[in-house]
Amino acid sequence: MTRYFTEAASAETVNSRMGPDVDPRLAEVMTSLVKHLHAFTEDVRLTTAEWNLAIDFLTRTGQICSVERQEFILLSDVLGLSMLVDAIDHRRPTGATESTVFGPFHVDGAPVLPMGADICLDGKGESCQFEGRVLDLQGRPLEGACLDVWSDNADGFYDVQQPDLQPTWNNRGRFITGDDGRYRFRGIKPTSYPIPDDGPVGQMLSRLGRHPYRPAHMHFLVTAPGHRELVTHTFVGGDVYLESDAVFGVKESLIAPFERREDADAQWRSTYDFVLAPA
Ligand code: BEZ
Ligand code: FE
């Protein structure tokens, strides 16, 4: 093999430059990345104009990023990469609740509220009681489990997207289970909403004939001593976007019942048990 660059041996030439003392995992990842990147470039016979377009796209993706906005994660989400990494890195034993994307709208330190509290602070939307249990793989209730929950409001926005319009901590809270493992809180029946689509990722979706919507869901981050952290959602059954979620987050097992209530103050009830795998 020549030491000079040739089209026929492009990836091998690049990879052969790697030094002898590189971290083994870094060497494995970079060797494969260069191999697949070069194979992709050959496969589509990438033109200089297209390459320039890609550089411009990535530049704009970086430029729009800020403390509040992470366009690269959004890009990973709409390409299905976030869900693939989650699937590989969070394989769980049979019976444990499945995970899904974390998303960009979680905020650390939401108020710890008494069981049954209402997290909807703006008075909008149809009220919904969320309830169920946190269990281990043997079906035993987990005491001291923390459910950190967040959802959009009835207009389809998280509080952090509308700091001047929504009360702080609107539709967010943390609940700690007692010895029965039960949780219960009031929120609203979530609504479907578009992911931020006013940047390069939104432009890409539109060029690909894809919509930016996510089906309605409630986010849960469930933790318990001695157990693996669970990042997941429950989805509202019947939502029109369930089969075309812009970020591929839907799993059949996460579609929860949302029943209309006739007899109580909340208009809806959604019951769902979370099963955590051991640490
Ligand atoms: C979310 O559900 O909050 C979300 C997930 C991925 C991208 C954008 C939003
Ligand atoms: Fe969400």
PDB file of C-alpha atoms and ligand atoms in Angstrom:
ATOM      1  CA  MET A   1       0.000   0.000   0.000  1.00  0.00           C
ATOM      2  CA  THR A   2       1.304   3.475  -0.940  1.00  0.00           C
ATOM      3  CA  ARG A   3       1.717   6.070   1.810  1.00  0.00           C
ATOM      4  CA  TYR A   4       0.068   8.631  -0.461  1.00  0.00           C
ATOM      5  CA  PHE A   5      -3.681   9.108  -0.671  1.00  0.00           C
ATOM      6  CA  THR A   6      -5.483   7.093  -3.359  1.00  0.00           C
ATOM      7  CA  GLU A   7      -9.218   6.731  -3.885  1.00  0.00           C
ATOM      8  CA  ALA A   8      -8.935   2.937  -3.862  1.00  0.00           C
ATOM      9  CA  ALA A   9      -7.313   2.767  -0.399  1.00  0.00           C
ATOM     10  CA  SER A  10      -8.524   6.052   1.123  1.00  0.00           C
ATOM     11  CA  ALA A  11      -9.792   4.756   4.489  1.00  0.00           C
ATOM     12  CA  GLU A  12      -6.821   2.444   5.013  1.00  0.00           C
ATOM     13  CA  THR A  13      -4.411   5.313   4.305  1.00  0.00           C
ATOM     14  CA  VAL A  14      -6.085   7.566   6.880  1.00  0.00           C
ATOM     15  CA  ASN A  15      -6.340   4.825   9.505  1.00  0.00           C
ATOM     16  CA  SER A  16      -2.703   3.747   9.044  1.00  0.00           C
ATOM     17  CA  ARG A  17      -1.587   7.162  10.370  1.00  0.00           C
ATOM     18  CA  MET A  18      -2.908   6.430  13.846  1.00  0.00           C
ATOM     19  CA  GLY A  19      -0.189   6.347  16.500  1.00  0.00           C
ATOM     20  CA  PRO A  20       0.698   3.230  18.534  1.00  0.00           C
ATOM     21  CA  ASP A  21      -0.475   4.430  21.970  1.00  0.00           C
ATOM     22  CA  VAL A  22      -4.033   5.472  21.167  1.00  0.00           C
ATOM     23  CA  ASP A  23      -6.729   4.438  23.639  1.00  0.00           C
ATOM     24  CA  PRO A  24      -8.030   1.076  22.269  1.00  0.00           C
ATOM     25  CA  ARG A  25     -11.711   2.079  22.307  1.00  0.00           C
ATOM     26  CA  LEU A  26     -10.946   5.400  20.572  1.00  0.00           C
ATOM     27  CA  ALA A  27      -8.919   3.508  17.944  1.00  0.00           C
ATOM     28  CA  GLU A  28     -11.793   1.050  17.383  1.00  0.00           C
ATOM     29  CA  VAL A  29     -14.432   3.793  17.055  1.00  0.00           C
ATOM     30  CA  MET A  30     -12.356   6.090  14.798  1.00  0.00           C
ATOM     31  CA  THR A  31     -11.159   3.272  12.509  1.00  0.00           C
ATOM     32  CA  SER A  32     -14.749   2.172  11.932  1.00  0.00           C
ATOM     33  CA  LEU A  33     -15.991   5.756  11.546  1.00  0.00           C
ATOM     34  CA  VAL A  34     -13.403   6.548   8.846  1.00  0.00           C
ATOM     35  CA  LYS A  35     -14.142   3.237   7.088  1.00  0.00           C
ATOM     36  CA  HIS A  36     -17.915   3.832   6.974  1.00  0.00           C
ATOM     37  CA  LEU A  37     -17.616   7.559   6.163  1.00  0.00           C
ATOM     38  CA  HIS A  38     -15.401   6.826   3.173  1.00  0.00           C
ATOM     39  CA  ALA A  39     -17.638   3.943   2.024  1.00  0.00           C
ATOM     40  CA  PHE A  40     -20.693   6.243   2.256  1.00  0.00           C
ATOM     41  CA  THR A  41     -18.897   8.953   0.249  1.00  0.00           C
ATOM     42  CA  GLU A  42     -18.038   6.421  -2.468  1.00  0.00           C
ATOM     43  CA  ASP A  43     -21.530   4.937  -2.360  1.00  0.00           C
ATOM     44  CA  VAL A  44     -23.286   8.227  -3.145  1.00  0.00           C
ATOM     45  CA  ARG A  45     -20.356   9.641  -5.213  1.00  0.00           C
ATOM     46  CA  LEU A  46     -20.510  12.828  -3.180  1.00  0.00           C
ATOM     47  CA  THR A  47     -19.905  15.981  -5.240  1.00  0.00           C
ATOM     48  CA  THR A  48     -17.945  19.008  -4.037  1.00  0.00           C
ATOM     49  CA  ALA A  49     -21.139  21.086  -4.110  1.00  0.00           C
ATOM     50  CA  GLU A  50     -22.925  18.548  -1.897  1.00  0.00           C
ATOM     51  CA  TRP A  51     -19.949  18.373   0.468  1.00  0.00           C
ATOM     52  CA  ASN A  52     -19.996  22.193   0.761  1.00  0.00           C
ATOM     53  CA  LEU A  53     -23.726  22.041   1.497  1.00  0.00           C
ATOM     54  CA  ALA A  54     -23.100  19.489   4.272  1.00  0.00           C
ATOM     55  CA  ILE A  55     -20.347  21.658   5.806  1.00  0.00           C
ATOM     56  CA  ASP A  56     -22.697  24.657   5.704  1.00  0.00           C
ATOM     57  CA  PHE A  57     -25.489  22.596   7.307  1.00  0.00           C
ATOM     58  CA  LEU A  58     -23.207  21.416  10.140  1.00  0.00           C
ATOM     59  CA  THR A  59     -21.865  24.960  10.631  1.00  0.00           C
ATOM     60  CA  ARG A  60     -25.399  26.351  10.983  1.00  0.00           C
ATOM     61  CA  THR A  61     -26.310  23.457  13.304  1.00  0.00           C
ATOM     62  CA  GLY A  62     -23.436  24.458  15.600  1.00  0.00           C
ATOM     63  CA  GLN A  63     -24.135  28.174  15.348  1.00  0.00           C
ATOM     64  CA  ILE A  64     -27.753  27.877  16.521  1.00  0.00           C
ATOM     65  CA  CYS A  65     -26.726  25.908  19.642  1.00  0.00           C
ATOM     66  CA  SER A  66     -26.916  27.713  22.990  1.00  0.00           C
ATOM     67  CA  VAL A  67     -27.538  26.859  26.642  1.00  0.00           C
ATOM     68  CA  GLU A  68     -31.265  26.544  25.819  1.00  0.00           C
ATOM     69  CA  ARG A  69     -30.956  24.990  22.359  1.00  0.00           C
ATOM     70  CA  GLN A  70     -29.061  21.811  21.378  1.00  0.00           C
ATOM     71  CA  GLU A  71     -29.487  21.372  17.635  1.00  0.00           C
ATOM     72  CA  PHE A  72     -26.972  18.487  17.381  1.00  0.00           C
ATOM     73  CA  ILE A  73     -29.050  16.366  19.792  1.00  0.00           C
ATOM     74  CA  LEU A  74     -32.131  17.245  17.736  1.00  0.00           C
ATOM     75  CA  LEU A  75     -30.254  16.123  14.600  1.00  0.00           C
ATOM     76  CA  SER A  76     -29.324  12.849  16.285  1.00  0.00           C
ATOM     77  CA  ASP A  77     -32.958  12.414  17.404  1.00  0.00           C
ATOM     78  CA  VAL A  78     -34.541  12.898  13.964  1.00  0.00           C
ATOM     79  CA  LEU A  79     -31.968  10.570  12.359  1.00  0.00           C
ATOM     80  CA  GLY A  80     -32.989   7.819  14.805  1.00  0.00           C
ATOM     81  CA  LEU A  81     -29.448   7.770  16.215  1.00  0.00           C
ATOM     82  CA  SER A  82     -30.476   8.696  19.774  1.00  0.00           C
ATOM     83  CA  MET A  83     -32.955   5.809  19.888  1.00  0.00           C
ATOM     84  CA  LEU A  84     -30.362   3.393  18.461  1.00  0.00           C
ATOM     85  CA  VAL A  85     -27.744   4.366  21.050  1.00  0.00           C
ATOM     86  CA  ASP A  86     -30.406   4.050  23.773  1.00  0.00           C
ATOM     87  CA  ALA A  87     -31.390   0.584  22.489  1.00  0.00           C
ATOM     88  CA  ILE A  88     -27.759  -0.604  22.482  1.00  0.00           C
ATOM     89  CA  ASP A  89     -26.723   0.955  25.779  1.00  0.00           C
ATOM     90  CA  HIS A  90     -29.884   0.341  27.824  1.00  0.00           C
ATOM     91  CA  ARG A  91     -30.714  -3.273  27.122  1.00  0.00           C
ATOM     92  CA  ARG A  92     -32.962  -4.426  29.927  1.00  0.00           C
ATOM     93  CA  PRO A  93     -34.120  -7.809  31.225  1.00  0.00           C
ATOM     94  CA  THR A  94     -37.552  -9.080  30.135  1.00  0.00           C
ATOM     95  CA  GLY A  95     -40.289  -7.539  32.243  1.00  0.00           C
ATOM     96  CA  ALA A  96     -38.500  -4.228  32.886  1.00  0.00           C
ATOM     97  CA  THR A  97     -40.147  -1.073  31.517  1.00  0.00           C
ATOM     98  CA  GLU A  98     -38.634   0.058  28.224  1.00  0.00           C
ATOM     99  CA  SER A  99     -36.745   3.324  27.893  1.00  0.00           C
ATOM    100  CA  THR A 100     -37.012   6.058  25.290  1.00  0.00           C
ATOM    101  CA  VAL A 101     -35.431   9.423  24.397  1.00  0.00           C
ATOM    102  CA  PHE A 102     -34.663  11.894  27.188  1.00  0.00           C
ATOM    103  CA  GLY A 103     -35.330  14.975  25.047  1.00  0.00           C
ATOM    104  CA  PRO A 104     -34.010  18.494  25.678  1.00  0.00           C
ATOM    105  CA  PHE A 105     -36.702  19.785  28.056  1.00  0.00           C
ATOM    106  CA  HIS A 106     -35.857  18.136  31.378  1.00  0.00           C
ATOM    107  CA  VAL A 107     -34.859  20.561  34.147  1.00  0.00           C
ATOM    108  CA  ASP A 108     -32.926  19.398  37.220  1.00  0.00           C
ATOM    109  CA  GLY A 109     -34.307  20.164  40.646  1.00  0.00           C
ATOM    110  CA  ALA A 110     -38.086  20.212  40.027  1.00  0.00           C
ATOM    111  CA  PRO A 111     -40.025  20.655  43.305  1.00  0.00           C
ATOM    112  CA  VAL A 112     -40.625  17.520  45.372  1.00  0.00           C
ATOM    113  CA  LEU A 113     -44.412  17.463  45.826  1.00  0.00           C
ATOM    114  CA  PRO A 114     -46.786  15.516  48.081  1.00  0.00           C
ATOM    115  CA  MET A 115     -48.431  12.504  46.472  1.00  0.00           C
ATOM    116  CA  GLY A 116     -51.608  13.583  44.632  1.00  0.00           C
ATOM    117  CA  ALA A 117     -50.407  17.174  43.975  1.00  0.00           C
ATOM    118  CA  ASP A 118     -51.327  19.041  40.796  1.00  0.00           C
ATOM    119  CA  ILE A 119     -48.357  19.923  38.557  1.00  0.00           C
ATOM    120  CA  CYS A 120     -50.430  22.035  36.136  1.00  0.00           C
ATOM    121  CA  LEU A 121     -49.922  25.656  37.221  1.00  0.00           C
ATOM    122  CA  ASP A 122     -51.370  27.571  34.250  1.00  0.00           C
ATOM    123  CA  GLY A 123     -54.934  26.236  34.520  1.00  0.00           C
ATOM    124  CA  LYS A 124     -54.959  25.164  30.874  1.00  0.00           C
ATOM    125  CA  GLY A 125     -55.845  21.773  29.425  1.00  0.00           C
ATOM    126  CA  GLU A 126     -57.922  18.767  30.408  1.00  0.00           C
ATOM    127  CA  SER A 127     -57.001  17.508  33.879  1.00  0.00           C
ATOM    128  CA  CYS A 128     -55.636  13.994  34.159  1.00  0.00           C
ATOM    129  CA  GLN A 129     -54.795  11.812  37.136  1.00  0.00           C
ATOM    130  CA  PHE A 130     -51.603   9.787  36.647  1.00  0.00           C
ATOM    131  CA  GLU A 131     -51.220   6.819  38.962  1.00  0.00           C
ATOM    132  CA  GLY A 132     -49.589   3.434  39.322  1.00  0.00           C
ATOM    133  CA  ARG A 133     -46.756   1.666  41.061  1.00  0.00           C
ATOM    134  CA  VAL A 134     -42.975   1.407  40.869  1.00  0.00           C
ATOM    135  CA  LEU A 135     -42.001  -2.263  41.098  1.00  0.00           C
ATOM    136  CA  ASP A 136     -38.928  -4.469  40.941  1.00  0.00           C
ATOM    137  CA  LEU A 137     -38.629  -7.375  38.505  1.00  0.00           C
ATOM    138  CA  GLN A 138     -40.292  -9.695  41.043  1.00  0.00           C
ATOM    139  CA  GLY A 139     -43.331  -7.397  41.257  1.00  0.00           C
ATOM    140  CA  ARG A 140     -42.442  -6.059  44.713  1.00  0.00           C
ATOM    141  CA  PRO A 141     -43.236  -2.371  45.389  1.00  0.00           C
ATOM    142  CA  LEU A 142     -40.206  -0.070  45.574  1.00  0.00           C
ATOM    143  CA  GLU A 143     -40.150   2.341  48.493  1.00  0.00           C
ATOM    144  CA  GLY A 144     -38.234   5.624  48.093  1.00  0.00           C
ATOM    145  CA  ALA A 145     -38.455   5.605  44.288  1.00  0.00           C
ATOM    146  CA  CYS A 146     -38.406   9.085  42.757  1.00  0.00           C
ATOM    147  CA  LEU A 147     -40.593   9.879  39.741  1.00  0.00           C
ATOM    148  CA  ASP A 148     -39.411  13.075  38.063  1.00  0.00           C
ATOM    149  CA  VAL A 149     -42.188  14.000  35.593  1.00  0.00           C
ATOM    150  CA  TRP A 150     -42.577  16.708  32.943  1.00  0.00           C
ATOM    151  CA  SER A 151     -44.903  17.464  30.049  1.00  0.00           C
ATOM    152  CA  ASP A 152     -45.858  20.223  27.657  1.00  0.00           C
ATOM    153  CA  ASN A 153     -48.831  22.467  28.413  1.00  0.00           C
ATOM    154  CA  ALA A 154     -52.151  22.482  26.566  1.00  0.00           C
ATOM    155  CA  ASP A 155     -50.642  24.763  23.883  1.00  0.00           C
ATOM    156  CA  GLY A 156     -47.866  22.233  23.164  1.00  0.00           C
ATOM    157  CA  PHE A 157     -44.958  24.097  24.833  1.00  0.00           C
ATOM    158  CA  TYR A 158     -42.756  23.262  27.831  1.00  0.00           C
ATOM    159  CA  ASP A 159     -42.407  25.984  30.488  1.00  0.00           C
ATOM    160  CA  VAL A 160     -38.744  26.530  29.521  1.00  0.00           C
ATOM    161  CA  GLN A 161     -39.803  27.366  25.946  1.00  0.00           C
ATOM    162  CA  GLN A 162     -42.103  30.138  27.198  1.00  0.00           C
ATOM    163  CA  PRO A 163     -40.422  31.587  30.316  1.00  0.00           C
ATOM    164  CA  ASP A 164     -42.414  34.829  29.995  1.00  0.00           C
ATOM    165  CA  LEU A 165     -45.772  33.111  29.480  1.00  0.00           C
ATOM    166  CA  GLN A 166     -45.770  30.043  31.738  1.00  0.00           C
ATOM    167  CA  PRO A 167     -45.209  29.794  35.486  1.00  0.00           C
ATOM    168  CA  THR A 168     -41.836  28.290  36.441  1.00  0.00           C
ATOM    169  CA  TRP A 169     -42.159  24.526  37.032  1.00  0.00           C
ATOM    170  CA  ASN A 170     -45.432  24.395  35.083  1.00  0.00           C
ATOM    171  CA  ASN A 171     -46.237  20.710  34.444  1.00  0.00           C
ATOM    172  CA  ARG A 172     -43.170  19.445  36.336  1.00  0.00           C
ATOM    173  CA  GLY A 173     -42.607  17.813  39.685  1.00  0.00           C
ATOM    174  CA  ARG A 174     -40.969  14.989  41.631  1.00  0.00           C
ATOM    175  CA  PHE A 175     -42.835  12.401  43.681  1.00  0.00           C
ATOM    176  CA  ILE A 176     -41.336   9.917  46.152  1.00  0.00           C
ATOM    177  CA  THR A 177     -43.055   6.592  46.733  1.00  0.00           C
ATOM    178  CA  GLY A 178     -43.917   5.171  50.152  1.00  0.00           C
ATOM    179  CA  ASP A 179     -43.708   1.490  51.113  1.00  0.00           C
ATOM    180  CA  ASP A 180     -46.589   0.566  48.768  1.00  0.00           C
ATOM    181  CA  GLY A 181     -44.548   1.807  45.739  1.00  0.00           C
ATOM    182  CA  ARG A 182     -47.578   3.827  44.605  1.00  0.00           C
ATOM    183  CA  TYR A 183     -47.485   7.192  42.855  1.00  0.00           C
ATOM    184  CA  ARG A 184     -50.329   9.571  42.038  1.00  0.00           C
ATOM    185  CA  PHE A 185     -50.348  13.109  40.700  1.00  0.00           C
ATOM    186  CA  ARG A 186     -52.533  15.427  38.676  1.00  0.00           C
ATOM    187  CA  GLY A 187     -51.450  17.006  35.443  1.00  0.00           C
ATOM    188  CA  ILE A 188     -53.070  17.461  32.078  1.00  0.00           C
ATOM    189  CA  LYS A 189     -53.709  15.024  29.276  1.00  0.00           C
ATOM    190  CA  PRO A 190     -50.611  15.879  27.209  1.00  0.00           C
ATOM    191  CA  THR A 191     -50.918  17.225  23.668  1.00  0.00           C
ATOM    192  CA  SER A 192     -48.856  16.430  20.567  1.00  0.00           C
ATOM    193  CA  TYR A 193     -46.393  19.180  19.616  1.00  0.00           C
ATOM    194  CA  PRO A 194     -43.709  19.993  17.036  1.00  0.00           C
ATOM    195  CA  ILE A 195     -40.051  19.736  18.037  1.00  0.00           C
ATOM    196  CA  PRO A 196     -38.218  23.065  17.491  1.00  0.00           C
ATOM    197  CA  ASP A 197     -38.226  23.328  13.675  1.00  0.00           C
ATOM    198  CA  ASP A 198     -37.061  26.894  13.010  1.00  0.00           C
ATOM    199  CA  GLY A 199     -33.404  25.822  12.497  1.00  0.00           C
ATOM    200  CA  PRO A 200     -31.371  23.622  10.134  1.00  0.00           C
ATOM    201  CA  VAL A 201     -32.931  20.389  11.460  1.00  0.00           C
ATOM    202  CA  GLY A 202     -36.434  21.724  10.729  1.00  0.00           C
ATOM    203  CA  GLN A 203     -35.287  22.702   7.227  1.00  0.00           C
ATOM    204  CA  MET A 204     -33.897  19.201   6.696  1.00  0.00           C
ATOM    205  CA  LEU A 205     -37.180  17.597   7.842  1.00  0.00           C
ATOM    206  CA  SER A 206     -39.139  19.793   5.446  1.00  0.00           C
ATOM    207  CA  ARG A 207     -36.789  18.960   2.504  1.00  0.00           C
ATOM    208  CA  LEU A 208     -37.333  15.267   3.343  1.00  0.00           C
ATOM    209  CA  GLY A 209     -41.125  15.609   3.361  1.00  0.00           C
ATOM    210  CA  ARG A 210     -41.257  14.846   7.109  1.00  0.00           C
ATOM    211  CA  HIS A 211     -43.369  16.593   9.748  1.00  0.00           C
ATOM    212  CA  PRO A 212     -41.788  17.720  13.070  1.00  0.00           C
ATOM    213  CA  TYR A 213     -44.520  16.397  15.425  1.00  0.00           C
ATOM    214  CA  ARG A 214     -44.206  14.174  18.481  1.00  0.00           C
ATOM    215  CA  PRO A 215     -47.249  12.225  19.701  1.00  0.00           C
ATOM    216  CA  ALA A 216     -48.603  13.360  23.085  1.00  0.00           C
ATOM    217  CA  HIS A 217     -46.599  11.951  26.007  1.00  0.00           C
ATOM    218  CA  MET A 218     -45.720  12.391  29.681  1.00  0.00           C
ATOM    219  CA  HIS A 219     -41.983  12.196  30.514  1.00  0.00           C
ATOM    220  CA  PHE A 220     -40.786  10.073  33.449  1.00  0.00           C
ATOM    221  CA  LEU A 221     -37.305   9.783  34.954  1.00  0.00           C
ATOM    222  CA  VAL A 222     -37.650   7.020  37.546  1.00  0.00           C
ATOM    223  CA  THR A 223     -34.887   6.257  40.039  1.00  0.00           C
ATOM    224  CA  ALA A 224     -34.771   3.965  43.084  1.00  0.00           C
ATOM    225  CA  PRO A 225     -31.941   2.834  45.351  1.00  0.00           C
ATOM    226  CA  GLY A 226     -30.255  -0.333  44.029  1.00  0.00           C
ATOM    227  CA  HIS A 227     -31.976  -0.060  40.638  1.00  0.00           C
ATOM    228  CA  ARG A 228     -31.130   1.201  37.172  1.00  0.00           C
ATOM    229  CA  GLU A 229     -32.353   4.660  36.247  1.00  0.00           C
ATOM    230  CA  LEU A 230     -35.244   4.613  33.782  1.00  0.00           C
ATOM    231  CA  VAL A 231     -35.783   7.419  31.262  1.00  0.00           C
ATOM    232  CA  THR A 232     -39.093   6.923  29.505  1.00  0.00           C
ATOM    233  CA  HIS A 233     -42.488   8.357  28.511  1.00  0.00           C
ATOM    234  CA  THR A 234     -46.050   7.138  28.528  1.00  0.00           C
ATOM    235  CA  PHE A 235     -47.839   7.891  25.269  1.00  0.00           C
ATOM    236  CA  VAL A 236     -51.500   8.764  24.802  1.00  0.00           C
ATOM    237  CA  GLY A 237     -53.112   5.913  22.864  1.00  0.00           C
ATOM    238  CA  GLY A 238     -54.904   6.932  19.656  1.00  0.00           C
ATOM    239  CA  ASP A 239     -52.640   9.939  18.968  1.00  0.00           C
ATOM    240  CA  VAL A 240     -52.387  10.539  15.208  1.00  0.00           C
ATOM    241  CA  TYR A 241     -48.570  10.829  15.366  1.00  0.00           C
ATOM    242  CA  LEU A 242     -47.889   7.549  17.221  1.00  0.00           C
ATOM    243  CA  GLU A 243     -46.596   5.849  14.066  1.00  0.00           C
ATOM    244  CA  SER A 244     -44.699   8.849  12.712  1.00  0.00           C
ATOM    245  CA  ASP A 245     -43.004  10.333  15.818  1.00  0.00           C
ATOM    246  CA  ALA A 246     -40.365  12.783  14.491  1.00  0.00           C
ATOM    247  CA  VAL A 247     -37.778  11.274  16.881  1.00  0.00           C
ATOM    248  CA  PHE A 248     -38.860   7.569  16.729  1.00  0.00           C
ATOM    249  CA  GLY A 249     -39.481   7.413  20.495  1.00  0.00           C
ATOM    250  CA  VAL A 250     -42.662   5.313  20.506  1.00  0.00           C
ATOM    251  CA  LYS A 251     -42.621   1.721  21.733  1.00  0.00           C
ATOM    252  CA  GLU A 252     -45.798  -0.331  21.861  1.00  0.00           C
ATOM    253  CA  SER A 253     -45.333  -1.146  25.560  1.00  0.00           C
ATOM    254  CA  LEU A 254     -45.246   2.583  26.437  1.00  0.00           C
ATOM    255  CA  ILE A 255     -48.695   3.393  25.021  1.00  0.00           C
ATOM    256  CA  ALA A 256     -50.739   3.877  28.180  1.00  0.00           C
ATOM    257  CA  PRO A 257     -54.476   3.835  28.760  1.00  0.00           C
ATOM    258  CA  PHE A 258     -56.055   7.296  29.088  1.00  0.00           C
ATOM    259  CA  GLU A 259     -59.645   6.811  30.276  1.00  0.00           C
ATOM    260  CA  ARG A 260     -62.283   9.479  30.499  1.00  0.00           C
ATOM    261  CA  ARG A 261     -63.618   9.786  34.043  1.00  0.00           C
ATOM    262  CA  GLU A 262     -67.272  10.399  34.795  1.00  0.00           C
ATOM    263  CA  ASP A 263     -67.178  10.485  38.573  1.00  0.00           C
ATOM    264  CA  ALA A 264     -64.292  12.592  39.832  1.00  0.00           C
ATOM    265  CA  ASP A 265     -62.656  15.966  39.543  1.00  0.00           C
ATOM    266  CA  ALA A 266     -59.994  14.959  36.984  1.00  0.00           C
ATOM    267  CA  GLN A 267     -61.338  14.545  33.448  1.00  0.00           C
ATOM    268  CA  TRP A 268     -58.932  11.730  32.551  1.00  0.00           C
ATOM    269  CA  ARG A 269     -57.065   8.935  34.320  1.00  0.00           C
ATOM    270  CA  SER A 270     -53.917   7.157  33.165  1.00  0.00           C
ATOM    271  CA  THR A 271     -52.673   4.136  35.100  1.00  0.00           C
ATOM    272  CA  TYR A 272     -49.198   2.749  34.421  1.00  0.00           C
ATOM    273  CA  ASP A 273     -46.760   0.619  36.461  1.00  0.00           C
ATOM    274  CA  PHE A 274     -43.004   1.082  36.067  1.00  0.00           C
ATOM    275  CA  VAL A 275     -40.745  -1.943  36.533  1.00  0.00           C
ATOM    276  CA  LEU A 276     -37.082  -1.201  37.278  1.00  0.00           C
ATOM    277  CA  ALA A 277     -34.139  -3.513  36.576  1.00  0.00           C
ATOM    278  CA  PRO A 278     -31.585  -4.078  39.345  1.00  0.00           C
ATOM    279  CA  ALA A 279     -28.429  -1.926  39.223  1.00  0.00           C
TER     280      ALA A 279
HETATM  281  C1  BEZ B   1     -39.250  15.717  23.932  1.00  0.00           C
HETATM  282  O1  BEZ B   1     -40.031  14.800  24.000  1.00  0.00           O
HETATM  283  O2  BEZ B   1     -39.323  16.552  24.806  1.00  0.00           O
HETATM  284  C2  BEZ B   1     -38.277  15.799  22.784  1.00  0.00           C
HETATM  285  C3  BEZ B   1     -37.523  14.697  22.452  1.00  0.00           C
HETATM  286  C4  BEZ B   1     -36.611  14.790  21.402  1.00  0.00           C
HETATM  287  C5  BEZ B   1     -36.484  15.972  20.689  1.00  0.00           C
HETATM  288  C6  BEZ B   1     -37.266  17.069  21.024  1.00  0.00           C
HETATM  289  C7  BEZ B   1     -38.182  16.980  22.085  1.00  0.00           C
HETATM  290 FE    FE B   2     -41.547  15.750  25.202  1.00  0.00          FE
END
